[in-house]
Coordinates of C-alpha atoms in Angstrom, one line a residue:
M1017 CA -27.7 -64.6 111.2
T1018 CA -26.3 -65.7 107.9
E1019 CA -26.7 -69.4 108.0
V1020 CA -28.5 -70.6 104.8
T1021 CA -32.1 -71.7 105.5
V1022 CA -31.9 -75.1 104.2
I1023 CA -31.1 -75.8 107.9
S1024 CA -32.2 -72.5 109.2
F1025 CA -35.9 -71.5 109.1
R1026 CA -37.8 -68.3 109.7
I1027 CA -41.1 -67.9 111.3
L1028 CA -44.1 -70.1 110.3
V1029 CA -47.5 -68.6 111.0
A1030 CA -50.0 -71.2 110.3
A1031 CA -53.2 -68.9 110.0
L1032 CA -51.6 -66.1 107.8
C1033 CA -52.3 -66.1 104.2
L1034 CA -50.2 -64.1 101.7
P1035 CA -51.1 -63.0 98.1
N1036 CA -50.5 -65.5 95.5
L1037 CA -47.1 -66.0 94.2
V1038 CA -46.5 -65.7 90.5
V1039 CA -43.6 -67.8 89.0
S1040 CA -42.2 -65.6 86.3
A1041 CA -39.5 -68.1 85.3
S1042 CA -38.6 -71.8 85.3
W1043 CA -35.8 -73.5 87.0
Q1044 CA -32.4 -72.7 85.8
S1045 CA -29.4 -74.9 86.1
S1046 CA -26.4 -73.1 87.5
G1047 CA -23.7 -75.8 87.8
P1048 CA -21.2 -75.8 89.1
W1049 CA -20.4 -76.8 85.4
G1050 CA -18.4 -80.0 85.1
G1051 CA -18.4 -83.5 86.6
S1052 CA -17.7 -86.8 85.0
A1053 CA -18.5 -87.2 81.3
T1054 CA -18.5 -90.8 80.1
S1055 CA -18.9 -90.6 76.3
I1056 CA -18.8 -88.1 73.5
A1057 CA -19.5 -88.0 69.8
V1058 CA -19.3 -85.7 66.9
D1059 CA -21.8 -85.3 64.1
T1060 CA -19.8 -86.0 60.9
A1061 CA -22.3 -84.1 58.8
Q1062 CA -22.5 -81.2 61.1
P1063 CA -19.4 -81.2 63.2
R1064 CA -20.5 -78.3 65.5
T1065 CA -23.1 -80.7 66.8
L1066 CA -21.8 -82.8 69.7
L1067 CA -23.4 -85.4 72.2
A1068 CA -22.1 -86.1 75.7
G1069 CA -23.0 -88.7 77.9
A1070 CA -22.7 -89.1 81.7
R1071 CA -23.6 -91.2 84.7
N1072 CA -27.1 -91.2 86.0
S1073 CA -28.5 -91.4 82.5
L1074 CA -27.6 -87.9 81.7
L1075 CA -27.5 -86.8 78.0
F1076 CA -26.3 -83.4 76.8
R1077 CA -26.1 -81.8 73.4
S1078 CA -24.0 -78.9 72.0
T1079 CA -24.8 -77.1 68.6
N1080 CA -21.8 -74.7 68.8
G1081 CA -18.8 -77.0 69.1
G1082 CA -19.0 -77.2 72.9
A1083 CA -19.2 -73.6 73.6
S1084 CA -22.5 -74.4 75.6
W1085 CA -24.5 -77.5 76.4
S1086 CA -28.1 -78.3 77.2
R1087 CA -29.6 -81.4 78.6
L1088 CA -31.8 -83.6 76.5
A1089 CA -35.0 -85.2 77.7
F1090 CA -33.2 -88.6 77.9
P1091 CA -35.2 -91.3 80.0
R1092 CA -33.7 -91.3 83.6
H1093 CA -32.5 -94.3 85.4
F1094 CA -30.4 -93.0 88.2
L1095 CA -28.0 -95.9 88.3
G1096 CA -27.4 -95.9 84.5
T1097 CA -24.5 -94.8 82.6
V1098 CA -24.7 -93.4 79.0
A1099 CA -21.6 -95.5 78.1
T1100 CA -21.8 -94.7 74.5
V1101 CA -23.4 -92.1 72.1
A1102 CA -23.5 -92.0 68.2
I1103 CA -24.9 -89.7 65.5
D1104 CA -26.1 -91.4 62.2
P1105 CA -23.6 -90.2 59.6
S1106 CA -26.5 -90.1 57.0
N1107 CA -29.0 -88.7 59.2
S1108 CA -28.1 -85.8 61.6
N1109 CA -31.4 -86.0 63.5
F1110 CA -31.0 -89.5 64.3
Y1111 CA -29.2 -90.3 67.7
L1112 CA -28.3 -93.4 69.5
A1113 CA -27.4 -93.7 73.2
G1114 CA -26.2 -97.0 74.9
L1115 CA -27.3 -97.2 78.4
S1116 CA -25.4 -99.4 80.9
V1117 CA -27.1 -100.5 84.1
D1118 CA -27.3 -103.7 86.1
R1119 CA -30.5 -105.7 86.1
S1120 CA -32.7 -103.0 84.7
A1121 CA -35.3 -102.9 82.0
Y1122 CA -33.9 -99.4 81.2
A1123 CA -30.7 -100.9 79.9
G1124 CA -30.0 -101.1 76.2
V1125 CA -30.1 -98.9 73.1
W1126 CA -32.2 -95.9 73.0
Y1127 CA -32.8 -93.9 69.8
S1128 CA -34.2 -90.5 68.8
E1129 CA -35.5 -89.5 65.4
D1130 CA -36.0 -85.9 66.1
A1131 CA -32.4 -84.8 67.4
G1132 CA -33.0 -85.7 70.9
E1133 CA -36.5 -84.2 71.6
S1134 CA -37.9 -87.8 72.2
W1135 CA -36.6 -91.2 72.7
K1136 CA -37.8 -94.8 72.2
Q1137 CA -36.1 -98.0 73.4
A1138 CA -34.8 -100.2 70.6
E1139 CA -36.1 -103.8 70.3
G1140 CA -34.1 -106.8 70.8
V1141 CA -31.4 -105.5 73.2
A1142 CA -33.8 -104.0 75.8
G1143 CA -32.5 -104.9 79.4
I1144 CA -29.1 -105.5 78.3
S1145 CA -26.2 -103.1 79.3
V1146 CA -24.6 -101.6 76.1
E1147 CA -21.0 -100.4 76.3
A1148 CA -20.3 -99.2 72.8
I1149 CA -22.0 -98.5 69.5
G1150 CA -20.5 -98.3 66.1
F1151 CA -22.0 -96.9 62.9
G1152 CA -20.6 -97.9 59.6
T1153 CA -20.0 -95.4 56.7
K1154 CA -22.7 -93.6 54.9
A1155 CA -22.9 -96.4 52.3
Q1156 CA -23.3 -99.0 55.2
A1157 CA -26.8 -99.4 56.8
K1158 CA -25.4 -101.7 59.6
V1159 CA -24.8 -100.5 63.1
V1160 CA -23.0 -102.8 65.7
A1161 CA -23.1 -102.8 69.5
A1162 CA -21.0 -104.2 72.2
T1163 CA -23.0 -105.4 75.2
R1164 CA -22.5 -107.5 78.4
D1165 CA -24.4 -110.2 76.6
G1166 CA -22.6 -110.4 73.3
V1167 CA -22.3 -108.6 70.0
W1168 CA -25.5 -107.3 68.3
T1169 CA -26.2 -105.8 64.9
S1170 CA -28.9 -103.6 63.6
M1171 CA -29.9 -103.1 59.9
D1172 CA -32.3 -100.2 60.4
S1173 CA -29.9 -97.7 62.1
G1174 CA -30.5 -99.0 65.5
R1175 CA -34.3 -99.4 65.9
T1176 CA -34.2 -103.2 66.2
W1177 CA -31.3 -105.5 67.0
Q1178 CA -30.3 -109.2 66.5
R1179 CA -27.4 -110.9 68.3
I1180 CA -24.7 -112.2 66.2
S1181 CA -22.5 -113.7 68.8
A1182 CA -23.5 -117.3 70.2
P1183 CA -25.1 -117.0 73.7
W1184 CA -23.1 -120.2 74.8
N1185 CA -19.8 -118.6 74.0
H1186 CA -19.2 -117.1 77.5
E1187 CA -16.0 -115.4 76.4
L1188 CA -18.0 -113.4 74.0
R1189 CA -20.6 -112.3 76.6
G1190 CA -18.9 -109.4 78.3
V1191 CA -18.1 -107.3 75.3
T1192 CA -16.6 -103.8 76.0
A1193 CA -15.6 -102.4 72.5
V1194 CA -16.7 -103.0 69.0
A1195 CA -15.5 -101.8 65.5
M1196 CA -16.7 -102.4 62.1
D1197 CA -14.5 -102.7 59.0
P1198 CA -15.3 -99.5 56.8
V1199 CA -15.0 -101.4 53.6
D1200 CA -16.6 -104.8 54.5
A1201 CA -19.4 -104.6 57.0
D1202 CA -19.3 -108.3 57.6
V1203 CA -15.7 -107.9 59.3
I1204 CA -16.3 -106.9 63.0
Y1205 CA -14.0 -106.7 65.8
A1206 CA -15.0 -107.1 69.4
G1207 CA -13.0 -106.5 72.4
T1208 CA -14.1 -108.3 75.7
T1209 CA -13.0 -108.6 79.3
H1210 CA -10.8 -111.4 78.1
L1211 CA -8.9 -110.5 74.8
P1212 CA -10.4 -109.6 71.3
W1213 CA -12.4 -111.6 68.8
K1214 CA -13.1 -111.1 65.2
T1215 CA -15.9 -112.3 62.6
T1216 CA -15.4 -112.0 58.8
D1217 CA -18.9 -113.4 58.0
G1218 CA -21.2 -111.0 59.9
G1219 CA -21.1 -113.0 63.1
K1220 CA -21.8 -116.4 61.9
T1221 CA -18.4 -117.5 63.1
W1222 CA -16.0 -115.8 65.5
N1223 CA -12.2 -116.3 66.1
S1224 CA -10.1 -115.3 69.1
I1225 CA -7.4 -113.0 67.8
H1226 CA -4.9 -112.5 70.6
S1227 CA -1.5 -113.5 69.2
G1228 CA 1.0 -111.1 70.6
M1229 CA -1.5 -109.7 73.4
I1230 CA -0.8 -110.3 77.0
D1231 CA -3.1 -113.0 78.4
D1232 CA -6.3 -111.8 80.1
S1233 CA -6.2 -108.3 78.7
D1234 CA -9.4 -106.3 79.1
V1235 CA -9.9 -104.6 75.8
F1236 CA -11.5 -101.1 76.2
S1237 CA -11.4 -99.7 72.7
I1238 CA -10.7 -100.7 69.0
F1239 CA -9.9 -98.5 66.2
I1240 CA -9.6 -99.4 62.4
D1241 CA -7.6 -97.1 60.1
P1242 CA -10.3 -96.1 57.5
A1243 CA -7.6 -95.8 54.8
R1244 CA -5.9 -99.0 55.7
P1245 CA -8.4 -101.3 57.2
R1246 CA -5.8 -104.1 58.0
T1247 CA -4.2 -101.7 60.6
V1248 CA -6.1 -101.9 63.9
L1249 CA -5.3 -100.3 67.1
A1250 CA -6.5 -101.7 70.5
S1251 CA -6.2 -100.4 74.1
A1252 CA -6.3 -102.8 77.0
C1253 CA -5.5 -102.9 80.7
S1254 CA -2.0 -104.3 79.7
G1255 CA -1.2 -101.7 77.3
I1256 CA -1.7 -100.4 73.7
Y1257 CA -1.5 -102.6 70.7
R1258 CA -1.4 -102.4 66.8
S1259 CA -1.9 -105.0 64.2
E1260 CA -0.9 -104.6 60.7
S1261 CA -2.5 -108.0 59.7
A1262 CA -6.1 -107.3 60.5
G1263 CA -6.0 -108.8 64.0
E1264 CA -3.9 -111.9 63.1
G1265 CA -1.0 -110.7 65.2
W1266 CA -0.5 -107.7 67.7
T1267 CA 2.6 -105.7 68.7
K1268 CA 2.5 -103.9 72.0
F1269 CA 3.7 -100.3 72.0
Q1270 CA 6.8 -99.7 74.0
G1271 CA 7.8 -97.0 76.4
I1272 CA 4.5 -96.5 78.0
P1273 CA 4.8 -96.3 81.8
S1274 CA 3.0 -99.2 83.5
T1275 CA 0.9 -96.6 85.5
H1276 CA -0.8 -95.6 82.2
R1277 CA -1.7 -99.1 80.9
R1278 CA -5.4 -98.7 81.7
T1279 CA -6.2 -97.0 78.5
H1280 CA -9.9 -96.3 77.9
V1281 CA -9.6 -95.1 74.1
V1282 CA -7.0 -95.1 71.5
R1283 CA -7.5 -93.1 68.2
Q1284 CA -5.6 -92.1 65.2
H1285 CA -5.5 -88.6 64.0
P1286 CA -7.8 -88.2 60.9
G1287 CA -5.7 -88.0 57.9
K1288 CA -2.4 -88.3 59.7
P1289 CA -1.9 -91.9 60.5
D1290 CA 1.4 -91.4 62.2
I1291 CA -0.3 -89.4 65.0
I1292 CA -1.8 -91.7 67.6
Y1293 CA -3.6 -90.7 70.8
A1294 CA -4.2 -92.8 73.9
G1295 CA -6.6 -91.5 76.6
T1296 CA -5.5 -93.1 79.8
T1297 CA -6.5 -92.7 83.5
L1298 CA -3.6 -90.6 84.2
G1299 CA -3.5 -88.3 81.1
L1300 CA -3.5 -88.0 77.3
L1301 CA -0.6 -89.7 75.5
K1302 CA 0.5 -88.7 72.0
S1303 CA 2.8 -90.2 69.5
V1304 CA 3.8 -88.4 66.2
N1305 CA 5.9 -91.3 64.9
G1306 CA 3.4 -94.0 64.5
G1307 CA 3.8 -95.4 68.1
A1308 CA 7.5 -95.6 68.2
S1309 CA 7.5 -93.3 71.2
F1310 CA 4.6 -91.6 73.2
R1311 CA 4.6 -88.4 75.4
Q1312 CA 2.1 -87.3 78.0
I1313 CA 0.5 -83.9 77.1
N1314 CA -2.0 -83.8 80.0
N1315 CA -3.1 -85.5 83.2
L1316 CA -6.7 -85.8 82.5
H1317 CA -8.6 -89.0 83.4
I1318 CA -9.9 -89.7 79.8
L1319 CA -13.0 -91.9 79.1
S1320 CA -13.8 -91.0 75.7
M1321 CA -12.5 -89.1 72.6
A1322 CA -13.8 -87.7 69.5
F1323 CA -12.4 -85.7 66.4
D1324 CA -13.8 -83.0 64.1
P1325 CA -13.9 -84.8 60.8
R1326 CA -13.1 -81.6 59.0
N1327 CA -10.4 -80.5 61.2
G1328 CA -8.3 -83.4 62.7
S1329 CA -6.5 -80.9 65.1
R1330 CA -9.7 -80.4 66.9
L1331 CA -10.5 -83.0 69.4
Y1332 CA -12.9 -83.5 72.2
L1333 CA -12.3 -85.3 75.4
A1334 CA -14.8 -86.7 78.0
T1335 CA -13.1 -87.1 81.3
E1336 CA -13.8 -88.5 84.9
G1337 CA -14.5 -85.7 87.3
A1338 CA -13.3 -82.8 85.1
G1339 CA -16.1 -82.9 82.5
L1340 CA -15.5 -81.9 78.8
W1341 CA -12.5 -80.4 77.1
R1342 CA -11.5 -79.3 73.5
S1343 CA -8.3 -78.9 71.7
E1344 CA -7.6 -76.8 68.6
D1345 CA -3.9 -77.9 68.3
G1346 CA -3.9 -81.7 68.4
G1347 CA -4.1 -82.0 72.0
E1348 CA -1.1 -79.8 72.9
S1349 CA -3.3 -77.6 74.9
V1350 CA -6.9 -78.0 76.0
E1351 CA -9.7 -75.8 77.3
Q1352 CA -12.7 -76.8 79.4
I1353 CA -16.1 -76.5 77.6
N1354 CA -18.5 -77.3 80.4
E1355 CA -20.9 -74.5 80.4
G1356 CA -24.3 -76.0 80.5
F1357 CA -22.9 -79.5 81.2
V1358 CA -23.2 -80.7 84.8
S1359 CA -22.9 -84.0 86.4
R1360 CA -22.4 -83.0 89.9
R1361 CA -23.2 -84.4 93.4
A1362 CA -24.1 -81.3 95.5
V1363 CA -24.2 -82.2 99.1
S1364 CA -24.1 -79.2 101.5
L1365 CA -24.7 -75.4 101.2
T1366 CA -24.0 -72.6 103.5
S1367 CA -23.5 -68.8 103.6
S1368 CA -21.4 -66.2 105.3
E1369 CA -22.2 -62.6 104.8
S1370 CA -22.8 -62.2 101.0
E1371 CA -21.4 -65.3 99.7
L1372 CA -22.7 -68.9 99.4
Y1373 CA -20.6 -72.0 99.6
L1374 CA -21.3 -75.4 98.1
N1375 CA -19.5 -78.7 98.4
V1376 CA -19.4 -81.2 95.6
I1377 CA -18.1 -84.7 96.0
Q1378 CA -16.9 -87.6 94.0
D1379 CA -15.2 -85.5 91.2
G1380 CA -11.6 -85.9 92.4
A1381 CA -9.4 -82.9 92.2
A1382 CA -12.2 -81.3 90.2
G1383 CA -14.5 -81.2 93.1
G1384 CA -14.2 -79.4 96.4
V1385 CA -15.8 -76.3 97.8
F1386 CA -17.5 -73.8 95.3
L1387 CA -18.2 -70.1 95.9
S1388 CA -21.0 -68.0 94.7
S1389 CA -21.1 -64.3 95.2
D1390 CA -24.4 -63.7 93.2
G1391 CA -26.8 -65.7 95.2
G1392 CA -26.2 -69.0 93.4
K1393 CA -26.5 -68.2 89.8
D1394 CA -22.9 -68.7 89.1
W1395 CA -20.1 -70.9 90.8
K1396 CA -16.3 -70.7 90.9
L1397 CA -14.0 -73.2 92.6
A1398 CA -12.8 -71.9 96.0
A1399 CA -11.0 -74.9 97.2
S1400 CA -10.3 -78.0 95.2
A1401 CA -10.2 -81.5 96.7
V1402 CA -6.3 -81.2 96.6
T1403 CA -6.4 -78.0 98.6
L1404 CA -8.7 -79.7 101.2
R1405 CA -6.5 -82.8 101.0
D1406 CA -9.9 -84.8 100.8
N1407 CA -12.6 -85.3 98.3
H1408 CA -15.3 -86.2 100.7
V1409 CA -16.4 -83.0 102.5
T1410 CA -19.9 -83.7 103.6
Q1411 CA -20.7 -80.7 105.9
L1412 CA -20.2 -76.8 105.6
A1413 CA -20.8 -74.1 108.0
G1414 CA -20.4 -70.4 107.8
C1415 CA -19.9 -68.1 110.8
P1416 CA -20.4 -64.4 110.4
G1417 CA -17.5 -62.0 111.2
A1418 CA -14.9 -59.8 109.7
P1419 CA -13.6 -61.7 107.8
P1420 CA -16.3 -64.6 107.8
V1421 CA -15.1 -68.0 108.8
I1422 CA -15.9 -71.2 106.8
F1423 CA -15.9 -74.7 108.2
A1424 CA -15.6 -77.9 106.0
G1425 CA -15.7 -81.4 107.4
N1426 CA -16.4 -85.0 107.0
E1427 CA -16.6 -88.1 109.3
S1428 CA -13.0 -87.9 110.4
R1429 CA -11.7 -84.3 109.6
L1430 CA -12.6 -80.7 110.3
L1431 CA -11.1 -77.7 108.5
R1432 CA -11.5 -73.9 108.8
S1433 CA -11.0 -71.1 106.3
R1434 CA -10.6 -67.4 107.1
D1435 CA -10.2 -66.1 103.6
T1436 CA -13.1 -67.3 101.5
G1437 CA -11.8 -70.7 101.1
A1438 CA -8.3 -70.1 99.5
K1439 CA -6.5 -71.6 102.6
W1440 CA -7.6 -74.1 105.2
A1441 CA -6.4 -75.2 108.4
E1442 CA -7.2 -78.6 109.9
L1443 CA -8.7 -78.5 113.6
A1444 CA -8.7 -80.8 116.4
S1445 CA -11.3 -83.3 116.9
T1446 CA -14.6 -82.3 118.3
G1447 CA -13.5 -83.3 121.9
T1448 CA -14.3 -87.1 121.7
A1449 CA -11.8 -89.5 120.3
G1450 CA -13.1 -91.1 117.1
A1451 CA -16.3 -89.0 117.0
S1452 CA -17.8 -89.0 113.4
L1453 CA -19.1 -85.7 112.1
R1454 CA -22.8 -86.0 111.0
S1455 CA -23.8 -82.3 110.9
L1456 CA -22.3 -78.8 111.4
V1457 CA -23.9 -75.3 112.0
C1458 CA -22.9 -71.9 113.2
M1459 CA -25.4 -69.8 115.0
P1460 CA -25.2 -66.7 117.2
T1461 CA -25.6 -67.1 121.0
G1462 CA -25.6 -64.7 123.9
A1463 CA -26.6 -61.1 124.2
K1464 CA -24.0 -60.0 121.8
G1465 CA -24.6 -62.5 119.2
N1466 CA -21.2 -64.2 119.3
P1467 CA -21.2 -67.2 117.0
A1468 CA -21.0 -70.7 118.3
L1469 CA -20.2 -73.7 116.3
F1470 CA -22.3 -76.8 116.8
A1471 CA -21.2 -80.3 115.6
G1472 CA -23.5 -83.3 115.5
T1473 CA -21.6 -86.5 115.7
D1474 CA -22.2 -90.3 116.3
K1475 CA -21.1 -89.6 119.9
G1476 CA -23.5 -86.7 120.7
L1477 CA -23.7 -83.0 120.3
F1478 CA -20.7 -80.7 120.8
R1479 CA -20.2 -77.0 121.0
S1480 CA -17.3 -74.7 120.3
S1481 CA -17.5 -70.9 121.5
D1482 CA -13.9 -70.2 119.9
L1483 CA -14.5 -71.2 116.2
G1484 CA -13.4 -74.8 116.6
A1485 CA -10.3 -74.5 118.9
A1486 CA -12.0 -76.2 121.7
W1487 CA -15.0 -78.2 122.2
Q1488 CA -17.5 -79.1 124.9
P1489 CA -20.2 -81.8 124.9
V1490 CA -23.8 -80.7 125.0
K1491 CA -26.2 -82.8 127.1
L1492 CA -29.4 -83.6 125.5
T1493 CA -31.0 -85.6 128.2
T1494 CA -30.6 -86.1 131.9
A1495 CA -30.0 -89.8 131.1
A1496 CA -26.2 -90.8 130.9
I1497 CA -26.5 -91.5 127.3
R1498 CA -25.1 -89.8 124.2
H1499 CA -27.5 -89.8 121.0
S1500 CA -26.0 -89.9 117.6
V1501 CA -26.8 -86.5 116.2
E1502 CA -27.8 -86.6 112.6
A1503 CA -29.0 -83.1 111.8
I1504 CA -29.1 -79.6 113.4
Y1505 CA -31.8 -77.1 112.5
T1506 CA -31.9 -73.3 113.5
S1507 CA -34.3 -70.4 113.1
P1508 CA -32.6 -67.1 111.9
A1509 CA -35.8 -65.1 113.2
A1510 CA -35.2 -66.5 116.7
P1511 CA -31.4 -66.9 117.0
R1512 CA -31.4 -68.9 120.2
R1513 CA -33.7 -71.5 119.0
M1514 CA -32.5 -74.7 117.6
A1515 CA -33.5 -78.4 117.0
V1516 CA -31.4 -81.5 116.5
R1517 CA -32.5 -84.9 115.1
T1518 CA -30.8 -88.0 116.5
T1519 CA -31.3 -91.6 115.7
Q1520 CA -33.8 -91.9 118.4
A1521 CA -35.6 -88.4 119.0
V1522 CA -35.9 -84.8 117.9
F1523 CA -34.9 -82.2 120.7
V1524 CA -35.6 -78.5 120.7
S1525 CA -33.8 -75.8 122.6
E1526 CA -35.0 -72.2 123.2
D1527 CA -31.6 -71.0 124.8
A1528 CA -29.0 -71.9 122.4
G1529 CA -28.5 -75.4 123.6
A1530 CA -28.4 -75.0 127.3
M1531 CA -31.7 -76.8 128.1
W1532 CA -33.6 -79.2 125.7
R1533 CA -37.0 -80.9 125.6
V1534 CA -37.9 -83.7 123.3
L1535 CA -40.7 -83.6 120.6
N1536 CA -43.6 -86.0 120.8
I1537 CA -43.1 -87.7 117.6
L1538 CA -45.1 -91.0 117.1
F1539 CA -43.3 -92.6 114.3
P1540 CA -39.7 -93.8 113.6
V1541 CA -37.2 -90.8 113.6
S1542 CA -35.3 -92.6 110.7
L1543 CA -38.4 -91.5 108.5
I1544 CA -37.7 -87.9 108.9
Y1545 CA -35.8 -86.1 106.1
D1546 CA -36.1 -82.4 107.2
L1547 CA -37.6 -80.2 109.7
A1548 CA -38.9 -76.6 110.0
L1549 CA -39.3 -74.8 113.2
S1550 CA -40.9 -71.6 114.2
E1551 CA -39.5 -68.8 116.6
S1552 CA -42.0 -69.2 119.4
A1553 CA -42.1 -71.8 122.1
A1554 CA -45.6 -73.0 121.1
G1555 CA -45.1 -72.4 117.5
T1556 CA -45.4 -74.6 114.3
F1557 CA -43.2 -77.4 113.5
L1558 CA -43.1 -79.2 110.0
L1559 CA -41.5 -82.6 109.3
A1560 CA -40.7 -83.9 105.9
T1561 CA -40.8 -87.6 106.0
A1562 CA -41.1 -90.7 104.0
Q1563 CA -44.8 -90.9 104.8
G1564 CA -45.5 -87.3 103.9
L1565 CA -45.6 -83.9 105.5
Y1566 CA -46.5 -83.6 109.2
I1567 CA -47.5 -80.4 111.1
S1568 CA -47.7 -79.4 114.7
V1569 CA -49.3 -76.0 115.9
D1570 CA -48.8 -76.7 119.6
G1571 CA -45.1 -76.9 119.9
G1572 CA -44.7 -80.5 118.9
K1573 CA -47.1 -82.1 121.3
T1574 CA -49.5 -83.3 118.6
W1575 CA -49.2 -83.8 114.9
Q1576 CA -51.3 -84.2 111.8
R1577 CA -50.4 -85.2 108.3
T1578 CA -51.2 -82.4 105.9
E1579 CA -52.3 -83.7 102.5
S1580 CA -54.1 -80.5 101.3
G1581 CA -52.6 -79.9 97.8
L1582 CA -49.6 -82.3 98.2
A1583 CA -49.3 -85.4 96.3
P1584 CA -49.1 -88.7 98.5
G1585 CA -45.7 -90.0 99.2
T1586 CA -42.2 -88.8 100.4
V1587 CA -41.5 -85.1 101.2
S1588 CA -37.7 -84.8 101.0
T1589 CA -37.0 -81.2 102.0
L1590 CA -38.4 -77.9 103.3
A1591 CA -37.4 -74.3 103.1
V1592 CA -39.0 -71.1 104.6
R1593 CA -38.8 -68.0 102.5
P1594 CA -37.1 -65.3 104.6
G1595 CA -39.3 -62.2 105.5
R1596 CA -42.4 -63.9 104.2
N1597 CA -44.3 -65.1 107.3
G1598 CA -46.0 -68.6 106.6
E1599 CA -44.5 -69.0 103.1
V1600 CA -42.9 -72.5 102.8
Y1601 CA -41.6 -74.6 100.2
A1602 CA -41.6 -78.3 100.0
A1603 CA -40.2 -80.7 97.4
Q1604 CA -41.3 -84.2 96.3
F1605 CA -38.7 -85.6 93.9
G1606 CA -38.5 -83.0 91.2
K1607 CA -41.7 -81.1 92.1
V1608 CA -41.9 -78.1 94.4
Y1609 CA -44.9 -77.0 96.4
R1610 CA -45.7 -73.8 98.2
S1611 CA -47.8 -73.0 101.2
V1612 CA -48.7 -69.4 102.3
N1613 CA -50.3 -70.4 105.5
G1614 CA -47.6 -72.0 107.4
G1615 CA -47.9 -75.5 105.9
R1616 CA -51.6 -76.3 106.2
D1617 CA -52.4 -75.9 102.5
W1618 CA -50.2 -76.4 99.4
A1619 CA -50.1 -75.7 95.7
L1620 CA -47.8 -77.0 93.0
L1621 CA -45.6 -74.4 91.6
P1622 CA -46.5 -73.7 87.9
R1623 CA -43.6 -74.2 85.4
A1624 CA -41.4 -75.3 88.4
D1625 CA -41.1 -79.0 87.8
I1626 CA -37.4 -79.9 87.3
Q1627 CA -37.2 -82.4 84.4
E1628 CA -36.8 -85.9 85.9
A1629 CA -34.5 -84.7 88.8
T1630 CA -34.4 -85.5 92.6
L1631 CA -34.2 -82.6 94.9
R1632 CA -32.1 -83.2 97.9
K1633 CA -32.3 -79.8 99.5
L1634 CA -34.3 -76.6 99.1
A1635 CA -32.7 -73.4 100.4
F1636 CA -32.8 -69.6 100.5
H1637 CA -29.8 -67.4 101.0
A1638 CA -30.5 -65.8 104.2
G1639 CA -30.2 -62.3 102.7
E1640 CA -31.9 -63.1 99.3
S1641 CA -35.5 -64.2 99.4
R1642 CA -36.2 -63.8 95.8
R1643 CA -34.2 -66.9 94.7
L1644 CA -35.0 -70.5 95.7
L1645 CA -32.2 -72.9 95.4
A1646 CA -32.4 -76.6 94.9
L1647 CA -29.5 -79.1 95.5
T1648 CA -29.5 -82.4 93.5
P1649 CA -27.5 -85.7 93.8
D1650 CA -26.5 -85.5 90.1
L1651 CA -27.4 -82.3 88.4
G1652 CA -25.7 -79.8 90.7
V1653 CA -27.6 -76.7 91.7
F1654 CA -30.8 -75.1 90.2
Y1655 CA -32.3 -71.9 91.0
L1656 CA -35.9 -70.3 90.6
D1657 CA -36.4 -66.6 90.7
L1658 CA -39.5 -65.6 92.4
S1659 CA -41.7 -62.5 92.2
A1660 CA -44.7 -61.6 94.2
E1661 CA -47.7 -59.5 93.5
E1662 CA -48.5 -57.2 96.3

């Protein structure tokens, strides 16, 4: 049996204790590297130092020009976006990050005085979503911020803030872009969700500056030419604009396809004002003649852009779905620089023979099914969302064989690959018109161990004995009712034993799904997040629930909540270590606990707390018990190497 034990569990022996486990290392992030990056900044004093922000309050730093990244201990708000990052040009250890999140006290400006080791929330703007931050020059102490509640400035590098736009001016409430004149810090431009504004007296008075700009243009970015401050560039949903009169009048660049008008960022080459870059949803545009014409040089969905101040041909891009990129030749070619940077939603994991398969969603063409041949330490893309013709694969299952067969599916489609994910064929439905797939598992059945594929759907449980070519319904009860099957669990130590969780009950089968019995669970099934089962008919069951961990040692007849060593609260996932009778792992958010007596008693793993992360699933590769894997909703996959003292 090669199914990954996140849904397949070995023997649980309640009374057997093993020697203490020594954790010799901490959790390691293994990617898959990439995902969406929302902001990027370069240290003007030390250009090899970069900051990159992402959604889910993720913030990363590179000290080698993007060759590798490490995650900073930035306060987590899982709905927040690090919309803007900045490094003080006069102090390389001082960082600013603007967090955008609706109705949260975490929103606002955060600052670090020790190069990201620790963070404090700035005063004045706390609770207000921040979309852009701009430092002045080294000679200017002022910092300016665009927020969803106006324009704010700071005179102490960003520690405290004051509003400089009138709160009653509703057109200056949703501010999305900001720029400060490099010569006169009292001259500030602000882009809003409805055209641009400008102040020349530090915010005492503001004027709408939209002459020549199409009405109702959302302004995404503003750039001031440092050598010619009266030359200003602005990108908006209606196109890209330039002003040669400090914003008094605007001229729209011509020749840009309407499909590219949503331009998130516009910038000018440092030292070469005739070279202009526009980062759009459909790619990077470049002009070498001052905007008279543009050409598209890649198809990345660009959210942010930054230049090396000492080498204007080196630029960095933060993109939607595809992570971080660097160009050494003015954008003509780009290379990914994602090692260590991960902002991925890892959903499902399975194995077949020696390979692991993982699916990542919500990353467009950069997402899909990833393959690992070393037990989860490194990943490569096996099938992109383009290959799969869908970016929302939610279920994976691997069937052993020569060659092994991999299945990938979602609510409406099921695909099969016989060549480790390079090519995929779409299969017929699971036998019921309109059935929505909820879970998928492959397990050996029969005396010869021939694999059978089981699919849990909203219209019941289905089985295929011919690798998805034909399906038969599986009857869970004698009543004429089909339960919606939400999850399927198997036990590699007892290949014919399985359990399914429906919206109403949990059922167990000892004969590969021919006959079923219901477990006696006295609380709502909707509270169950995971289940572990033993190989014997009267064995041990564990339930990870929103109310804690429950254990049954009599085949599911009676249950007791186990609290010995576990913190109170939700237990989200369970995993049994293959070949180690009674050794079980349980996760509570970012903390992992271990039991050596089948789940009765627990101890927190030392050095095994993943920094401010939520663990969705714990898993072991069926053939590799020394490495514990953890799937997260925003940080991809982690692994923990385990070693035991005999």
